[in-house]
Short mmCIF file of C-alpha atoms in Angstrom, two decimals:
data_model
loop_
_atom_site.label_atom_id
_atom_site.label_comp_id
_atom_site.label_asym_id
_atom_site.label_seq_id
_atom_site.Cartn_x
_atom_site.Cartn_y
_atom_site.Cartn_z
CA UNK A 1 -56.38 30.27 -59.87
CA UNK A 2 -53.46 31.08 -61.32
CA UNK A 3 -50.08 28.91 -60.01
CA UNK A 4 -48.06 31.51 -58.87
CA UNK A 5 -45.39 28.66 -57.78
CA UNK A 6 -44.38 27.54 -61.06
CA UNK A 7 -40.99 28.22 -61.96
CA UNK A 8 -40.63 29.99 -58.50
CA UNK A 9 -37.28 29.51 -56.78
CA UNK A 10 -36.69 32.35 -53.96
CA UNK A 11 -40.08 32.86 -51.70
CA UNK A 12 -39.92 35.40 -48.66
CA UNK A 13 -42.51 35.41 -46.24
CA UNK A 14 -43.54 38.64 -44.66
CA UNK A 15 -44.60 37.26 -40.91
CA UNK A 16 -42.98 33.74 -41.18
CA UNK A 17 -43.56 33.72 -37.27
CA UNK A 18 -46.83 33.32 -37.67
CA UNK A 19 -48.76 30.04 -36.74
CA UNK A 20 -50.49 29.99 -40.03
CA UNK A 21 -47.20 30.91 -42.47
CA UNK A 22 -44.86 27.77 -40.22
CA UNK A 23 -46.71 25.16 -41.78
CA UNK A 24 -46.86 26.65 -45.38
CA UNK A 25 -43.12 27.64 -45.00
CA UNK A 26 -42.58 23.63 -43.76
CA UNK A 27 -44.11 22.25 -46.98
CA UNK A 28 -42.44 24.96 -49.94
CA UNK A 29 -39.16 23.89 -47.79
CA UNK A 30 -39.47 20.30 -48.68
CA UNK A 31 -40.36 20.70 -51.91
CA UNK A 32 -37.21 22.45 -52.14
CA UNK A 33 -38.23 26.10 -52.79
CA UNK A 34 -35.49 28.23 -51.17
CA UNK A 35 -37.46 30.45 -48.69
CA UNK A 36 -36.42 33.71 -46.74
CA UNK A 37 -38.48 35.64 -44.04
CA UNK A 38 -38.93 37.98 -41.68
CA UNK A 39 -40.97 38.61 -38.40
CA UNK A 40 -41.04 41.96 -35.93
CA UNK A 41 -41.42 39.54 -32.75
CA UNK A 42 -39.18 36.17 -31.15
CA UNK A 43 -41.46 33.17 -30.58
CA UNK A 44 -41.06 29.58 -30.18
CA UNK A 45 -42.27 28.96 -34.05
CA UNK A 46 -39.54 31.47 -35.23
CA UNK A 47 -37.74 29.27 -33.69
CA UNK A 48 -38.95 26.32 -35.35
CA UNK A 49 -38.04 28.11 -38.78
CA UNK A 50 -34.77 28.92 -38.40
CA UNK A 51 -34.10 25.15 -36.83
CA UNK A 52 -35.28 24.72 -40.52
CA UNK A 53 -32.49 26.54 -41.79
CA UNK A 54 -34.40 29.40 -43.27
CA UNK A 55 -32.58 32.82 -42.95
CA UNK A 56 -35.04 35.22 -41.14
CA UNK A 57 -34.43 39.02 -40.34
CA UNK A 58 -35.90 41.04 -37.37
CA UNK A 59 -37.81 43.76 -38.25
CA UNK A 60 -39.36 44.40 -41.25
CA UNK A 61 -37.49 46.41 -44.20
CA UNK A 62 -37.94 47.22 -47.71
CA UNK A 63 -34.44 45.56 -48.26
CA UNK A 64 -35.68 42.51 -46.63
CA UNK A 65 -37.17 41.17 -50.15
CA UNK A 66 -34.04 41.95 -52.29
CA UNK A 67 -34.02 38.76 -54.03
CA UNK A 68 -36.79 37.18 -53.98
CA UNK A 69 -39.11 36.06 -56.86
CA UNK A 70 -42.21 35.45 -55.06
CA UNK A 71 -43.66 37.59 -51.42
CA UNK A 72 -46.34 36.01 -49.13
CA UNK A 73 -47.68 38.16 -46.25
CA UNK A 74 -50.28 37.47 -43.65
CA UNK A 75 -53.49 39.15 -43.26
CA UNK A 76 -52.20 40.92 -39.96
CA UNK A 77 -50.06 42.68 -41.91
CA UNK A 78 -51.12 46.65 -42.05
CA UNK A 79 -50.99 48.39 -45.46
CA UNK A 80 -48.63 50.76 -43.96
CA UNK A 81 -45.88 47.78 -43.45
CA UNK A 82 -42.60 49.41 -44.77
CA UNK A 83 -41.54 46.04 -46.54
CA UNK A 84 -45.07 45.32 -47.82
CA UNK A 85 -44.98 48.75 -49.28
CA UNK A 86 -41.36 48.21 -50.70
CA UNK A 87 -42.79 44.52 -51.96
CA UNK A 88 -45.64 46.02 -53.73
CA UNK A 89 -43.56 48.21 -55.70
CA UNK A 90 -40.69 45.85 -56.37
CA UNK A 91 -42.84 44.25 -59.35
CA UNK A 92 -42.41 41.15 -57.63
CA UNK A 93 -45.63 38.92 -57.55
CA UNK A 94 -47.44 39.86 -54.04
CA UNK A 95 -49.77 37.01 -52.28
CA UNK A 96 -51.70 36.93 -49.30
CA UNK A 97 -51.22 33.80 -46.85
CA UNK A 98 -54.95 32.72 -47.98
CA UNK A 99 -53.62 32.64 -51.95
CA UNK A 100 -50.26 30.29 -51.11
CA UNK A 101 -52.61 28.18 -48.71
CA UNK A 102 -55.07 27.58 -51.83
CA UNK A 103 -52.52 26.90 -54.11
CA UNK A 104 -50.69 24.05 -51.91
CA UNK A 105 -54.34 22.46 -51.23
CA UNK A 106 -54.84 22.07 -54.93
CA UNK A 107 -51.82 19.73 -54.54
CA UNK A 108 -53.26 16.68 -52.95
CA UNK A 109 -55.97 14.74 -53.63
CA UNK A 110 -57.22 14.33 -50.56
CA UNK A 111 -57.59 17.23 -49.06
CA UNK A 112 -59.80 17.61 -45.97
CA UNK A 113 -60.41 21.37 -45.35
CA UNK A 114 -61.89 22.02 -41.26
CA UNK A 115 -64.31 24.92 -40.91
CA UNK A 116 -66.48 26.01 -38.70
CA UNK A 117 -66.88 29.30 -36.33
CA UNK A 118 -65.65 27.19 -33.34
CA UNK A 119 -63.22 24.19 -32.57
CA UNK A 120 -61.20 23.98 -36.16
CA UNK A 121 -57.89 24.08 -34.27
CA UNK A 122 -58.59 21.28 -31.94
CA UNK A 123 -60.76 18.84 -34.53
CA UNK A 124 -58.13 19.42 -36.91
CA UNK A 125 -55.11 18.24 -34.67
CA UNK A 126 -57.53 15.24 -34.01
CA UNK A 127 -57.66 14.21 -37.06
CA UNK A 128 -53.86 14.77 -37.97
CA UNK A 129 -53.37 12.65 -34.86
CA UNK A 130 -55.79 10.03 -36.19
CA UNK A 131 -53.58 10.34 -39.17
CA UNK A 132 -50.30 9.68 -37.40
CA UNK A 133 -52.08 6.89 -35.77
CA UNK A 134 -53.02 5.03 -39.15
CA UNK A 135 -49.35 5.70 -40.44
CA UNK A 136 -50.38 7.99 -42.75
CA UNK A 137 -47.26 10.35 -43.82
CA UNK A 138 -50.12 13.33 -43.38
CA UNK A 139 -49.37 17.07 -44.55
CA UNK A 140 -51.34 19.28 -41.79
CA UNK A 141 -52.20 22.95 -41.66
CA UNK A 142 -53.67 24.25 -37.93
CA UNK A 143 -53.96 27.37 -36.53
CA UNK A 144 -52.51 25.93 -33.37
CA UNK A 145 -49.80 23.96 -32.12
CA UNK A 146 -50.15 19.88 -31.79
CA UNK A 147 -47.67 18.43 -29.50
CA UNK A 148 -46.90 15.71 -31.68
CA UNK A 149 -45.95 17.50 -34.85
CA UNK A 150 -44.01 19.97 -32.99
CA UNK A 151 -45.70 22.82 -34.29
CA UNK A 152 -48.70 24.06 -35.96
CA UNK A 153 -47.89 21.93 -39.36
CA UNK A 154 -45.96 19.22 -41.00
CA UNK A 155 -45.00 18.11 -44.61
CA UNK A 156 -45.93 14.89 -45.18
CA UNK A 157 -45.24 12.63 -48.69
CA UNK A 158 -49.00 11.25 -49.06
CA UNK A 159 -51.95 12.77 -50.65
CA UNK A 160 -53.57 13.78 -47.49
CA UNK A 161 -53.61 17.30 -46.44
CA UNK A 162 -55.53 18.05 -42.99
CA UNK A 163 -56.42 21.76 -43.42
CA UNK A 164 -57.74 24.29 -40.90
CA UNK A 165 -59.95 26.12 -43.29
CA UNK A 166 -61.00 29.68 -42.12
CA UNK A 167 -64.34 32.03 -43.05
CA UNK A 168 -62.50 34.81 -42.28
CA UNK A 169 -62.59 37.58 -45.27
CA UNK A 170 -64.36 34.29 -47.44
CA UNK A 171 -60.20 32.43 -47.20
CA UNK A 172 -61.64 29.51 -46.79
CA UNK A 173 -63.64 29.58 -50.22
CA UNK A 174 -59.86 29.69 -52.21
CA UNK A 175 -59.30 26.37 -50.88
CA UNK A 176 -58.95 23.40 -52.81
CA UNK A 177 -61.47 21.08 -50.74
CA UNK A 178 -62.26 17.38 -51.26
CA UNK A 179 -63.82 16.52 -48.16
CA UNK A 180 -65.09 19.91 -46.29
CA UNK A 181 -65.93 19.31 -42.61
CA UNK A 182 -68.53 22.26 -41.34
CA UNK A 183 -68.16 22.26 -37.46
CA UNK A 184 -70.99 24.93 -36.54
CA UNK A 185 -71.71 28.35 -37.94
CA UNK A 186 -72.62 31.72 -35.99
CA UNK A 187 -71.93 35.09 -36.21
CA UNK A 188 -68.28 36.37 -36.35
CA UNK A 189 -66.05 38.81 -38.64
CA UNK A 190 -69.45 40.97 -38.78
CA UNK A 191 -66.86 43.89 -40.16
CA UNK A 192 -66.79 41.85 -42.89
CA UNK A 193 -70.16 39.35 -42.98
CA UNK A 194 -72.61 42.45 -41.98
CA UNK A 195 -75.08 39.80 -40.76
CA UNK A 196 -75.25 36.00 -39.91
CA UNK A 197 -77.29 35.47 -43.33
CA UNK A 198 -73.92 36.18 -45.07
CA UNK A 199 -71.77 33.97 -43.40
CA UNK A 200 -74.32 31.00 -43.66
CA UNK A 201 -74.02 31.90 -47.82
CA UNK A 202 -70.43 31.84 -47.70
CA UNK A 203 -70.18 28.46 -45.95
CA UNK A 204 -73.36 27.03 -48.06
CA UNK A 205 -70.43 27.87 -51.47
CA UNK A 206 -67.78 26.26 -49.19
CA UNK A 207 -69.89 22.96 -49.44
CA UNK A 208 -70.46 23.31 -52.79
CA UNK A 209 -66.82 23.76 -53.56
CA UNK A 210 -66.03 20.28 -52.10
CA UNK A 211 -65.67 17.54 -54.92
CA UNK A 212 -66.16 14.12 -52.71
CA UNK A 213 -67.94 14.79 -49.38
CA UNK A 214 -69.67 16.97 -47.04
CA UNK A 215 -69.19 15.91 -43.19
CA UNK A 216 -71.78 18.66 -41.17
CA UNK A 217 -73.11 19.09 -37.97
CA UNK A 218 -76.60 18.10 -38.25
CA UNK A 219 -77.59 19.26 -34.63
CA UNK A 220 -76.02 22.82 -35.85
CA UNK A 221 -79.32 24.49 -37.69
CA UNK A 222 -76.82 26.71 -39.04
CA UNK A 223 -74.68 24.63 -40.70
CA UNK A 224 -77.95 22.61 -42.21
CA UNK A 225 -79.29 25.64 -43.46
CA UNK A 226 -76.03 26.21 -45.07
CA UNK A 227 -76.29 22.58 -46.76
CA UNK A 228 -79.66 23.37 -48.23
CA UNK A 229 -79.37 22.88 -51.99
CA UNK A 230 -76.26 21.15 -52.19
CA UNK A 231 -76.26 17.88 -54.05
CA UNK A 232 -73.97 15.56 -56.13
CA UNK A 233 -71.33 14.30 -53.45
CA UNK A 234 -71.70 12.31 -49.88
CA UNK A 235 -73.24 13.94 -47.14
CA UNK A 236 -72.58 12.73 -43.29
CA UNK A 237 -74.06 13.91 -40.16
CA UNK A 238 -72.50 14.13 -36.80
CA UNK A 239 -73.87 15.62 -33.62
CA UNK A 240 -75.25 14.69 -30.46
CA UNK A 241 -78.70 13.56 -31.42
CA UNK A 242 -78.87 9.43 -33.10
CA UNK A 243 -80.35 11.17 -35.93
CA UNK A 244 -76.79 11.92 -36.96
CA UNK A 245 -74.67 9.03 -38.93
CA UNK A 246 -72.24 9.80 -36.12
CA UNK A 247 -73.00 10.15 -32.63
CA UNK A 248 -71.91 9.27 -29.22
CA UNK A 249 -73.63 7.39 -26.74
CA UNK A 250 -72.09 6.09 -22.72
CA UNK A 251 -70.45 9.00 -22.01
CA UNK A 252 -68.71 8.98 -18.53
CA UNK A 253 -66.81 12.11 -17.64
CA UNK A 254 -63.89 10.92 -15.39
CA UNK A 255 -61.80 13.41 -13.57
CA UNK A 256 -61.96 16.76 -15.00
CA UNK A 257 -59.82 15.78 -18.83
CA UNK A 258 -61.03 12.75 -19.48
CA UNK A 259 -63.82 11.73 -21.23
CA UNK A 260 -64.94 7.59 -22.02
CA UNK A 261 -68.06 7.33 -25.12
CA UNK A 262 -68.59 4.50 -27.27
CA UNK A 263 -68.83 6.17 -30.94
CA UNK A 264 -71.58 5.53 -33.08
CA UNK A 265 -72.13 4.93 -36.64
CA UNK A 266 -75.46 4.26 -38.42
CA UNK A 267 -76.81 2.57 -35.22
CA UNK A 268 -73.82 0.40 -35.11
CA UNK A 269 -71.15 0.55 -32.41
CA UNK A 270 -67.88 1.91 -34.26
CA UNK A 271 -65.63 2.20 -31.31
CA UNK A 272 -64.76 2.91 -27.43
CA UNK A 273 -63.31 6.20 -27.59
CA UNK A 274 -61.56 8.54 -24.87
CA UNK A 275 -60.12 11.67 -24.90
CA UNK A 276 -58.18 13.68 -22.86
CA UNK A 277 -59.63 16.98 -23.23
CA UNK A 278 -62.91 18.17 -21.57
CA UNK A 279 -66.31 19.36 -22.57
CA UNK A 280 -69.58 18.72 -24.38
CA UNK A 281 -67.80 20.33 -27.22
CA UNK A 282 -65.23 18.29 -27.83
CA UNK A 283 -67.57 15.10 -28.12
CA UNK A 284 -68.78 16.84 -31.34
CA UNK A 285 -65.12 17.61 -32.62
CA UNK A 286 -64.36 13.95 -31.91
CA UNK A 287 -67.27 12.69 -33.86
CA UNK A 288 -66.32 15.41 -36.81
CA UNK A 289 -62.20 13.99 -36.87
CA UNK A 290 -63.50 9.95 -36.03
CA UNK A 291 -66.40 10.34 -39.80
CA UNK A 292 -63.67 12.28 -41.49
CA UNK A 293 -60.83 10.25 -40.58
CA UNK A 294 -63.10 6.81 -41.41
CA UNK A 295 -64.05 8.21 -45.11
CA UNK A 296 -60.47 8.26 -45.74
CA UNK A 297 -60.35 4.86 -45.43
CA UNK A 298 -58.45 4.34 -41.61
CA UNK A 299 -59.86 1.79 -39.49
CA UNK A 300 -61.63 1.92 -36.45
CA UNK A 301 -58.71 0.99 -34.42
CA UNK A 302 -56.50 3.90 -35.32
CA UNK A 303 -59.40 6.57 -34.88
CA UNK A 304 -59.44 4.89 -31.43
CA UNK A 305 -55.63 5.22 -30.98
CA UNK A 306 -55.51 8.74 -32.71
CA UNK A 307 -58.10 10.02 -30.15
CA UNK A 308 -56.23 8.66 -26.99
CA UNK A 309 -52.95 10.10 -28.26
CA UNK A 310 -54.74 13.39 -28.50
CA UNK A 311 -53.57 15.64 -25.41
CA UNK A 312 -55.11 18.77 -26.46
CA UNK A 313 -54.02 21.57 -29.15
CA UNK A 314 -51.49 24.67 -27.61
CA UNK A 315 -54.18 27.07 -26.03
CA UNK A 316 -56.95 24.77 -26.16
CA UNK A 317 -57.69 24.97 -22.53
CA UNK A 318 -54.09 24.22 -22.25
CA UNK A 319 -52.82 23.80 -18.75
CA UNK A 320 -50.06 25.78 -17.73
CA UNK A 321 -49.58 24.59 -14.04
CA UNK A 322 -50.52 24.44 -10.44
CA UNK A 323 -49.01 26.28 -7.33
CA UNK A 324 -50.46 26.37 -4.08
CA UNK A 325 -53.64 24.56 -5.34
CA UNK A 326 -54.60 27.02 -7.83
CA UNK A 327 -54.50 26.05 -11.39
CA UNK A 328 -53.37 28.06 -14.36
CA UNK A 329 -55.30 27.58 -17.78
CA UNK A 330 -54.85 29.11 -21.30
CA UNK A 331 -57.51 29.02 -23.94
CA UNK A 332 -57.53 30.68 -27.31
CA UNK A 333 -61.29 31.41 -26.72
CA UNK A 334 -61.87 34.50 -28.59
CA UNK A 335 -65.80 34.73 -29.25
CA UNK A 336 -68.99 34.54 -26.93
CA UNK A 337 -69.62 31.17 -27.75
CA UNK A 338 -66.12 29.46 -27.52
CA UNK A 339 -65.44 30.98 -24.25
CA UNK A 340 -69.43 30.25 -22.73
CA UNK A 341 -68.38 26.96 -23.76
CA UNK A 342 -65.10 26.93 -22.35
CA UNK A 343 -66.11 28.50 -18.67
CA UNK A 344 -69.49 26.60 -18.91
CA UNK A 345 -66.70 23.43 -18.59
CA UNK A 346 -64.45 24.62 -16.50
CA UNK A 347 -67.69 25.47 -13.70
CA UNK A 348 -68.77 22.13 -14.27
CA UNK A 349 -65.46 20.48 -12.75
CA UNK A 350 -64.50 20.66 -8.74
CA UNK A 351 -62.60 24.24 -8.46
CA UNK A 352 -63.70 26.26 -5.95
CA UNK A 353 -63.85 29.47 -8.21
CA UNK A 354 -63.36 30.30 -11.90
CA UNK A 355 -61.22 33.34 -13.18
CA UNK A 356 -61.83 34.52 -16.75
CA UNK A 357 -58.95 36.63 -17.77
CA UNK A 358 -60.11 38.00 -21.02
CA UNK A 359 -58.21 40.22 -23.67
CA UNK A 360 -60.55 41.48 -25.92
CA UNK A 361 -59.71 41.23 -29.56
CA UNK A 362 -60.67 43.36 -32.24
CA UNK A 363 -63.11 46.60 -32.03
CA UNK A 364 -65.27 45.47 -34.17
CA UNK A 365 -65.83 42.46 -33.03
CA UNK A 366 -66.03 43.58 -28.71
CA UNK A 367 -68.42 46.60 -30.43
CA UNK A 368 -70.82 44.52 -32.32
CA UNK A 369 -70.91 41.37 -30.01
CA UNK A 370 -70.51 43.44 -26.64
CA UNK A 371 -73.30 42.20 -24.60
CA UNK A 372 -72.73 38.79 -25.89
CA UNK A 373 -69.57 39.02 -24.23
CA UNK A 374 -70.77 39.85 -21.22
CA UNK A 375 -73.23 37.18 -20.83
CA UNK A 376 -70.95 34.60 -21.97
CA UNK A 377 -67.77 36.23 -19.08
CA UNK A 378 -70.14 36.31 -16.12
CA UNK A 379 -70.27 32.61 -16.24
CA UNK A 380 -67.47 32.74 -14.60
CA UNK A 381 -67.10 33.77 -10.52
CA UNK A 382 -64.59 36.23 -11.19
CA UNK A 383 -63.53 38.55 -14.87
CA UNK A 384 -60.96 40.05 -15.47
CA UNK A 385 -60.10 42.28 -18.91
CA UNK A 386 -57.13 43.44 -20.38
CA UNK A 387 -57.47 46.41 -22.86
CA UNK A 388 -58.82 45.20 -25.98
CA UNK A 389 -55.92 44.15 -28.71
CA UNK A 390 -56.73 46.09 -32.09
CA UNK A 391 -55.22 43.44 -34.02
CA UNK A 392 -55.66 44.69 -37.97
CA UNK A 393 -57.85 47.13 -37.26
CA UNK A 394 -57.70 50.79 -35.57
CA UNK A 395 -60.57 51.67 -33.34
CA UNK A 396 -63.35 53.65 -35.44
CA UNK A 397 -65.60 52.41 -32.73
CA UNK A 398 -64.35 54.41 -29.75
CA UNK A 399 -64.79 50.95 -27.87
CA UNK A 400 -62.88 50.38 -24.73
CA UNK A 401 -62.66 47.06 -22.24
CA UNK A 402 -63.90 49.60 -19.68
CA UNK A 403 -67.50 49.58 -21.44
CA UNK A 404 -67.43 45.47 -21.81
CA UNK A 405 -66.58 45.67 -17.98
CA UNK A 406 -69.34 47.90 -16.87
CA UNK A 407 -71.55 45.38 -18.14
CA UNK A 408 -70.11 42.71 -16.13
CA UNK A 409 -70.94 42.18 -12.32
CA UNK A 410 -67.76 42.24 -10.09
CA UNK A 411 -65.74 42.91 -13.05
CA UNK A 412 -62.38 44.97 -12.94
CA UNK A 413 -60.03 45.71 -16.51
CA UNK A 414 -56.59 46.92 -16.70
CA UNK A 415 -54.68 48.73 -19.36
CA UNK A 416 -51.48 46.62 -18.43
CA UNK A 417 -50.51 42.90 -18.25
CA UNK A 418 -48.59 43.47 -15.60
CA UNK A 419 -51.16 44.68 -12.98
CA UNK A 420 -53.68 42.06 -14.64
CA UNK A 421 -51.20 39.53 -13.01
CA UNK A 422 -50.84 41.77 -10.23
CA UNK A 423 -54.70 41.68 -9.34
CA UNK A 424 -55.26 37.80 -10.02
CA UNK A 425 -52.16 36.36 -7.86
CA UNK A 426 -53.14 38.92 -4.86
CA UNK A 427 -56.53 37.66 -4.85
CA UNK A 428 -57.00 34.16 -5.92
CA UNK A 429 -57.40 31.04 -3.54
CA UNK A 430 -56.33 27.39 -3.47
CA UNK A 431 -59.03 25.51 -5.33
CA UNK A 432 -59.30 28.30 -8.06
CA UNK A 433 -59.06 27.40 -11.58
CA UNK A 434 -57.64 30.82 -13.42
CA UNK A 435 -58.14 30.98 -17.25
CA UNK A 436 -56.89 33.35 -19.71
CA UNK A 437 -59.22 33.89 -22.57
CA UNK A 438 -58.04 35.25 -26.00
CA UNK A 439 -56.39 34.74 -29.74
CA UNK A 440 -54.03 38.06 -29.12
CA UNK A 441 -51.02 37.42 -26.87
CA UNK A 442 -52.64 37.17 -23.08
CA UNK A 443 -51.03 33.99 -22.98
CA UNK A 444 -48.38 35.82 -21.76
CA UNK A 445 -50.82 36.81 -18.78
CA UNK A 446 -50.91 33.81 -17.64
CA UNK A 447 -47.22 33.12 -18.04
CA UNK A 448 -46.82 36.20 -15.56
CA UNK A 449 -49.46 34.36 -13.06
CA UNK A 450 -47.56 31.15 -13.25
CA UNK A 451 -44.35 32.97 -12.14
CA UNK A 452 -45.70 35.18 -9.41
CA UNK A 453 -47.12 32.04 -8.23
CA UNK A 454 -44.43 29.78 -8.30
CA UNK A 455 -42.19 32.32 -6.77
CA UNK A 456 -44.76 32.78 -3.96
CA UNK A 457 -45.34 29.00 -3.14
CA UNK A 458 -41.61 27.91 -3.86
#
């Protein structure tokens, strides 16, 4: 790939807002590119940027780029964008997110790239925790905020990148990987993929691409079909089963975060492990950050550490608070199998009730996986939808949450936050564990629970 950042000395990022443009704009700022932006919305990583000193403008303009030398925009970004369209023409080198992200990997030697169609986000702020832990000065890319970075990145001075890598449109194939961690793979992005087939190809080149080591789920038939073939570099197993050269074994659930496991390597006892988030699920991600984390060379002792720091990524099952005895959750759960997984945890702890508040994202995706969906929501004892959030895409699918809810016992949908809030607060019950379920913005849902709560029990 070509290095578009040679000789570079003004970038502007269209979206700098953007979870996945903070940490790329953290690193070009301390390698002391001068960087501009802009963004349509406020949020707490804007921010973070312009703590950083980086000029940002609200609202996006052709005369936003006047100056620049070099434009990165985000995938979310339509075609239609007035200052993409004004970027495009200015003869100005144009690249996507995915393109700058690829181009930064190739600058460390150790770069560990996280994929998988579930749990990146929280493995890979495990492992930059680990990373803290050790007293490594660790660069880290996630698609989520970590508490103790302060965001959803940080530019560290040692060769170690921890990278979030993602399948979506093939990004994650740009990368520059030396260690590539495969989580699980299903079906998502079928607008894209067509079929599961295609997305176990695409992962099967994203283990080829990595130069040292492959660290796979080897429960996940998936991800071991994807592995078929691939040869000349280190391959390690995690998973639940003591096939695996990393598995967990003594596992106490205590309380409804905690979870005690002694980790296993080889047969041998590794470490006593906790961690502070709950679920099956994140056993597995533990095991995936713990075999990456010890191939880099940290001891057993700061994996241990790392893990009991961890306290959960932002909307990983992120609590929000508790009024009256009912509890208010936000997850970023955004595909059948992430939020089965997430309400298949929450039922198993000692709430009375469990509310999914789901926003639907992307047509294609509600379309094609509908009665997924619906199997995966009516875990839960109560659903509620928002409409669904296009995101990129316009609806060719003449898909509506009304037909997801129709398919759903007991469910109810409404076309605005508001009376989602509305409908939850009137109705829920101390003991009830509410969730909101999405990657879009119904975080703010559950902001809007929060304060009809508190404002009802205060």
């Amino acid at each position: 790939m070509e290095d578009f950042l040679t000789g570079k000395k003004h970038i502007h990022f269209i979206g700098i807002g953007g979870s996945g443009m903070y940490p790329l704009a953290q690193i070009l700022h301390s390698k002391g590119f001068y960087l501009t932006g802009s963004d349509n919305n406020p949020t707490e990583t804007l921010d973070l940027v312009k703590k950083m000193g980086i000029p940002v403008y609200m609202g996006q303009r052709a005369e936003n780029i006047e100056g620049a030398d070099l434009i990165v925009y985000t995938a979310a970004i339509m075609d239609d964008n007035p200052e993409l369209i004004a970027a495009r023409n200015s003869g100005v080198k144009v690249i996507e997110r995915a393109d700058l992200l690829a181009l930064i990997s190739a600058r460390y030697s150790n770069s560990i790239c996280v994929s998988g169609t579930h749990g990146k986000t929280t493995t890979t702020s495990m492992l930059t925790q680990i990373f803290l832990a050790g007293g490594t000065d660790v660069s880290a890319v996630i698609g989520g905020k970590l508490k103790a970075i302060g965001g959803s990145g940080i530019a560290g001075n040692s060769d170690t990148l921890c990278c979030e890598a993602c399948e979506f449109l093939d990004h994650f194939l740009k990368l520059s990987v030396d260690v590539a961690v495969v989580l699980n793979v299903d079906a998502d992005h079928l607008d894209y993929f067509k079929n599961l087939d295609n997305i176990i190809r695409s992962f099967h080149t994203f283990c080829e691409h990595a130069k040292k080591a492959v660290i796979i789920n080897g429960d996940d038939a998936n991800s071991m079909k994807a592995l078929e073939g691939i040869g000349g570099k280190d391959i390690i197993t995690f998973g639940r089963s003591d096939k695996n050269d990393w598995y967990a074994e003594n596992i106490v659930h205590s309380g409804n975060l905690e979870t005690y496991f002694t980790v296993m390597h080889k047969g041998e006892k590794f470490c006593d492990a906790v961690i502070h988030v709950p679920g099956e699920h994140n056993i597995i991600n533990a095991l995936a950050a713990a075999a990456a984390a010890e191939y880099s060379g940290l001891s057993a002792e700061s994996i241990a550490k790392g893990l009991d720091d961890f306290m959960g990524a932002g909307r990983r099952f992120e609590k929000f608070g508790e009024y009256g005895g009912i509890t208010v959750v936000d997850d970023y759960g955004h595909h059948p199998a992430e939020i089965a997984a997430t309400l298949t945890t929450a039922k198993a702890m000692s709430f009375k009730r469990v509310w999914a508040v789901h926003q639907p994202f992307t047509y294609s995706r509600t379309y094609m996986l509908m009665d997924d969906f619906a199997k995966a929501l009516s875990v839960a004892d109560k659903v509620v939808l928002t409409e669904i959030m296009g995101g990129r895409e316009k609806n060719t699918y003449n898909v509506y949450a009304k037909d997801l809810c129709e398919k759903i016992e007991g469910c109810v949908w409404f076309s605005e936050f508001e009376q989602v809030a509305d409908h939850v607060c009137e109705n829920a019950e101390e003991g009830d564990l509410i969730i909101t379920l999405g990657c879009g913005d119904v975080y703010k849902v559950a902001r809007m629970i929060c304060k009809k709560l508190e404002e009802r029990f205060n």
